[in-house]
XYZ file of C-alpha atoms in Angstrom:
309
model
C -231.020 -200.683 -98.932
C -232.779 -199.758 -102.161
C -236.399 -200.777 -102.638
C -238.009 -199.592 -105.865
C -241.201 -200.455 -107.711
C -242.069 -199.351 -111.220
C -245.739 -198.858 -112.074
C -247.316 -200.176 -114.296
C -246.028 -203.539 -113.122
C -247.071 -207.172 -112.962
C -247.257 -209.063 -109.708
C -244.422 -211.586 -109.396
C -245.417 -215.143 -108.608
C -243.190 -215.016 -105.545
C -241.584 -212.114 -103.699
C -237.841 -212.285 -102.977
C -236.862 -212.368 -99.317
C -236.254 -208.983 -97.730
C -232.773 -208.166 -96.504
C -232.043 -209.150 -92.909
C -231.665 -206.440 -90.315
C -234.178 -204.009 -91.854
C -236.746 -204.386 -89.085
C -239.483 -205.132 -91.615
C -241.372 -208.343 -92.201
C -241.831 -209.567 -95.784
C -244.502 -207.441 -97.472
C -247.931 -208.791 -98.329
C -247.623 -210.413 -101.778
C -249.670 -207.823 -103.648
C -249.097 -204.670 -101.623
C -247.114 -201.700 -102.929
C -247.326 -199.721 -99.683
C -246.374 -202.821 -97.695
C -243.101 -202.958 -99.583
C -241.972 -199.753 -97.891
C -243.304 -200.163 -94.347
C -243.760 -202.723 -91.594
C -246.683 -205.132 -91.981
C -248.747 -203.418 -89.244
C -248.276 -199.950 -90.773
C -250.157 -198.336 -93.653
C -247.978 -195.412 -94.744
C -244.399 -194.629 -95.713
C -242.429 -191.623 -96.939
C -241.102 -192.438 -100.417
C -239.654 -190.736 -103.446
C -241.363 -190.980 -106.804
C -241.117 -189.818 -110.393
C -240.856 -190.935 -113.989
C -237.962 -193.200 -114.901
C -237.653 -194.878 -118.271
C -241.255 -194.052 -119.132
C -242.608 -195.695 -115.974
C -243.652 -194.266 -112.621
C -240.994 -195.264 -110.110
C -241.521 -195.406 -106.328
C -238.369 -195.785 -104.245
C -237.062 -195.448 -100.692
C -234.091 -193.376 -101.922
C -234.000 -190.207 -104.007
C -233.171 -190.380 -107.713
C -232.810 -187.650 -110.369
C -236.079 -185.749 -110.803
C -237.814 -187.526 -107.917
C -240.196 -185.965 -105.384
C -240.499 -186.935 -101.721
C -244.074 -187.616 -100.638
C -246.346 -189.865 -98.553
C -247.540 -193.243 -99.847
C -250.575 -194.618 -98.019
C -253.173 -197.388 -98.104
C -256.350 -197.765 -95.996
C -256.203 -200.000 -92.941
C -258.648 -202.361 -94.680
C -256.692 -202.440 -97.958
C -257.406 -205.751 -99.747
C -253.715 -206.057 -100.679
C -252.832 -205.968 -96.989
C -255.590 -208.431 -96.101
C -254.566 -210.834 -98.870
C -251.147 -211.034 -97.298
C -252.851 -212.298 -94.146
C -255.069 -214.781 -96.049
C -252.750 -217.103 -97.999
C -255.686 -219.349 -98.906
C -257.135 -216.574 -101.097
C -255.745 -216.096 -104.595
C -256.390 -212.955 -106.659
C -258.119 -213.658 -109.971
C -255.972 -214.280 -113.051
C -257.511 -211.137 -114.578
C -255.878 -208.969 -111.923
C -252.602 -210.904 -111.823
C -252.263 -210.351 -115.553
C -253.085 -206.664 -115.333
C -250.908 -205.858 -112.320
C -250.700 -202.366 -110.828
C -251.458 -199.281 -112.919
C -250.473 -195.658 -112.354
C -253.108 -192.934 -112.161
C -253.357 -189.217 -111.445
C -256.221 -187.289 -109.825
C -256.386 -183.506 -109.417
C -257.948 -181.393 -106.699
C -258.757 -178.203 -108.579
C -259.048 -175.314 -106.120
C -260.517 -172.043 -107.393
C -259.360 -168.648 -106.138
C -262.589 -168.545 -104.098
C -261.333 -171.525 -102.058
C -263.817 -174.060 -103.432
C -262.684 -177.448 -104.768
C -264.222 -179.364 -107.663
C -265.436 -182.935 -107.095
C -267.247 -185.056 -109.657
C -269.598 -188.006 -109.281
C -268.556 -190.945 -111.433
C -271.100 -192.186 -113.951
C -273.239 -195.173 -112.898
C -272.099 -197.107 -115.995
C -268.408 -197.144 -115.033
C -266.957 -200.529 -114.064
C -265.191 -199.353 -110.891
C -266.419 -196.981 -108.185
C -269.687 -196.027 -109.956
C -271.645 -193.149 -108.355
C -268.695 -192.285 -106.089
C -267.485 -188.688 -105.692
C -263.854 -188.145 -106.734
C -261.630 -185.490 -108.313
C -261.069 -185.686 -112.092
C -258.373 -188.195 -112.983
C -257.263 -191.193 -114.997
C -254.430 -193.437 -116.171
C -250.862 -192.417 -116.923
C -249.769 -193.085 -120.494
C -246.140 -194.118 -121.234
C -243.690 -191.190 -120.905
C -246.520 -188.814 -119.873
C -245.650 -186.268 -117.169
C -247.898 -186.422 -114.094
C -249.109 -182.831 -114.414
C -249.914 -183.383 -118.085
C -251.999 -186.428 -117.127
C -253.971 -184.364 -114.618
C -254.566 -181.521 -117.070
C -255.580 -183.945 -119.829
C -258.010 -185.841 -117.615
C -259.464 -182.597 -116.251
C -260.203 -181.445 -119.789
C -261.527 -184.824 -120.968
C -263.893 -185.234 -118.021
C -265.042 -181.657 -117.418
C -264.133 -179.704 -120.552
C -261.961 -177.378 -118.474
C -258.660 -176.353 -120.028
C -256.223 -174.505 -117.781
C -253.884 -172.155 -119.616
C -250.241 -171.810 -118.650
C -249.671 -169.058 -116.124
C -253.179 -169.310 -114.621
C -252.397 -171.911 -111.955
C -249.746 -173.373 -109.660
C -249.556 -176.933 -108.411
C -247.989 -179.352 -105.955
C -248.087 -183.059 -105.200
C -250.276 -184.087 -102.256
C -249.384 -187.771 -101.977
C -249.760 -191.298 -103.340
C -252.719 -193.553 -102.607
C -252.957 -197.325 -103.108
C -256.425 -197.900 -104.542
C -258.015 -201.299 -105.072
C -261.501 -202.204 -106.308
C -263.564 -203.533 -104.641
C -262.116 -201.485 -101.769
C -262.720 -204.165 -99.125
C -261.994 -207.880 -99.251
C -265.385 -208.528 -97.638
C -266.962 -207.272 -100.880
C -265.021 -209.597 -103.163
C -261.552 -210.307 -104.487
C -259.726 -207.376 -106.123
C -260.330 -206.651 -109.804
C -258.387 -203.373 -110.223
C -255.218 -202.092 -108.552
C -253.830 -198.552 -108.897
C -251.290 -196.210 -107.378
C -252.928 -192.784 -107.646
C -250.895 -189.585 -107.496
C -252.984 -186.724 -106.111
C -252.073 -183.251 -107.334
C -253.392 -179.918 -106.063
C -254.023 -177.349 -108.810
C -254.422 -173.787 -107.497
C -256.289 -171.738 -110.089
C -256.142 -167.948 -110.234
C -259.772 -167.931 -111.426
C -262.940 -168.004 -109.268
C -265.115 -171.107 -109.446
C -267.909 -169.204 -111.232
C -265.546 -168.360 -114.070
C -264.241 -171.912 -114.271
C -267.739 -173.398 -114.203
C -268.828 -171.205 -117.116
C -266.295 -173.058 -119.296
C -267.178 -176.571 -118.125
C -268.517 -179.095 -120.636
C -268.559 -182.367 -118.652
C -268.526 -185.767 -120.340
C -271.650 -187.719 -119.346
C -269.898 -190.999 -120.107
C -267.631 -190.351 -117.116
C -269.356 -187.740 -114.950
C -272.971 -187.763 -113.730
C -272.705 -184.679 -111.485
C -270.236 -182.149 -110.152
C -269.983 -179.742 -107.241
C -267.769 -176.856 -106.134
C -267.507 -177.543 -102.408
C -266.604 -175.018 -99.729
C -263.792 -175.649 -97.195
C -266.087 -176.441 -94.206
C -267.774 -179.233 -96.195
C -264.400 -180.515 -97.399
C -263.041 -180.533 -93.846
C -266.032 -182.565 -92.660
C -265.537 -185.066 -95.511
C -261.848 -185.432 -94.656
C -262.760 -186.147 -91.026
C -264.989 -189.140 -91.837
C -263.243 -192.469 -91.395
C -263.923 -195.315 -93.781
C -263.754 -198.656 -92.051
C -265.645 -197.323 -89.024
C -268.909 -198.968 -88.003
C -270.940 -195.805 -88.485
C -270.678 -192.130 -89.264
C -271.891 -189.344 -87.050
C -274.598 -186.863 -87.903
C -273.963 -183.746 -89.930
C -272.391 -181.084 -87.669
C -274.708 -178.198 -86.780
C -272.261 -175.799 -88.402
C -272.842 -177.343 -91.840
C -275.798 -176.796 -94.166
C -278.245 -179.668 -94.508
C -277.715 -179.748 -98.282
C -275.088 -178.740 -100.825
C -275.643 -177.453 -104.349
C -274.601 -179.804 -107.156
C -275.073 -179.843 -110.925
C -276.516 -183.061 -112.360
C -276.024 -184.126 -115.978
C -278.630 -186.064 -117.917
C -279.384 -186.491 -121.619
C -277.141 -183.634 -122.652
C -278.526 -181.117 -120.170
C -277.373 -179.843 -116.790
C -279.559 -178.831 -113.884
C -278.781 -177.477 -110.449
C -280.155 -179.449 -107.503
C -279.533 -180.059 -103.797
C -277.759 -183.084 -102.345
C -278.024 -183.968 -98.645
C -274.710 -183.148 -96.985
C -274.962 -186.475 -95.172
C -274.490 -188.255 -98.525
C -270.958 -186.846 -98.767
C -270.205 -187.939 -95.198
C -271.096 -191.600 -95.708
C -268.473 -194.269 -95.085
C -267.616 -197.148 -97.402
C -269.878 -200.128 -96.608
C -268.144 -203.358 -95.635
C -270.768 -205.547 -97.307
C -273.341 -205.398 -100.067
C -273.707 -202.777 -102.745
C -271.715 -199.570 -102.614
C -273.421 -196.263 -101.857
C -273.034 -192.750 -103.155
C -270.181 -191.310 -101.120
C -266.752 -189.681 -101.358
C -263.963 -192.153 -102.094
C -261.449 -193.069 -99.388
C -258.586 -191.880 -101.571
C -260.258 -188.489 -101.984
C -260.509 -188.197 -98.196
C -256.773 -188.905 -97.995
C -256.107 -186.161 -100.551
C -258.298 -183.700 -98.637
C -256.476 -184.523 -95.409
C -253.196 -183.765 -97.157
C -254.699 -180.562 -98.578
C -255.577 -179.410 -95.072
C -252.009 -179.902 -93.873
C -249.577 -176.984 -94.305
C -247.125 -177.638 -97.158
C -243.791 -179.062 -95.998
C -240.426 -177.637 -96.992
C -240.266 -179.955 -100.013
C -243.822 -179.226 -101.160
C -243.094 -175.912 -102.880
C -245.787 -174.985 -105.431
C -244.748 -175.166 -109.080
C -245.891 -172.680 -111.708
C -246.714 -173.780 -115.225
C -244.708 -171.629 -117.642
């Protein structure tokens, strides 16, 4: 049976019935991940790629497609809406539908990875730490989106031949991230890419010219910190203390009024979990944790790094 979803897309007013004998219940009305897995599950192996200028996700391979993991958090509002028929997403979101995005984990030759803190003025996920990324334009290749967004947000331009890359996975991102914090207003499928640079982070940082309209701070984080971030579980009641093996603070660069200054951020800030109620806090996004978990896994036989010619 073929199941395929093109993103961007608009939510249909009613889903068609699933084929009998598949072993799956009908998906939650607004869930992309739920289309490809059983209702109690939150992940599925899919194929994806550009088709007719749109990002296509399918359960069968098609020309130019890549096999990868599609995942949503256990508390995904799209999943919860399917269990709460009395709740209706706002017309604003129904009209906008699901958008495609790309985010890039840029890893320097020194092993550090670049994360940025979103500006406080942004409408979704303000003050949250994420990799550089943004929306896919029609007919735009995924790698080109990542490279464009990296340059727009940080000023970093990666020349051909100086990096390799591979896809890490797909993440279903909704804002607000929990139904307990309000009905959804934005819905994305984010493709996470890993860019492996041949340059050390010091050399890359020397060329950075971040955009203050999108980025309020950035940090080149070492693998032990990244591993600890990946191990924190959003949706849990609390987060443990900072492991003794980690430093109490990490070095970040803050941007303000056209200037940059180096300062220290408590490591515990990066290990916070997403709050279920009230205002959000400065933390690392759940999708970023998913990408870091995928980064820590050894590449599979299909995940062969590509080189930009």
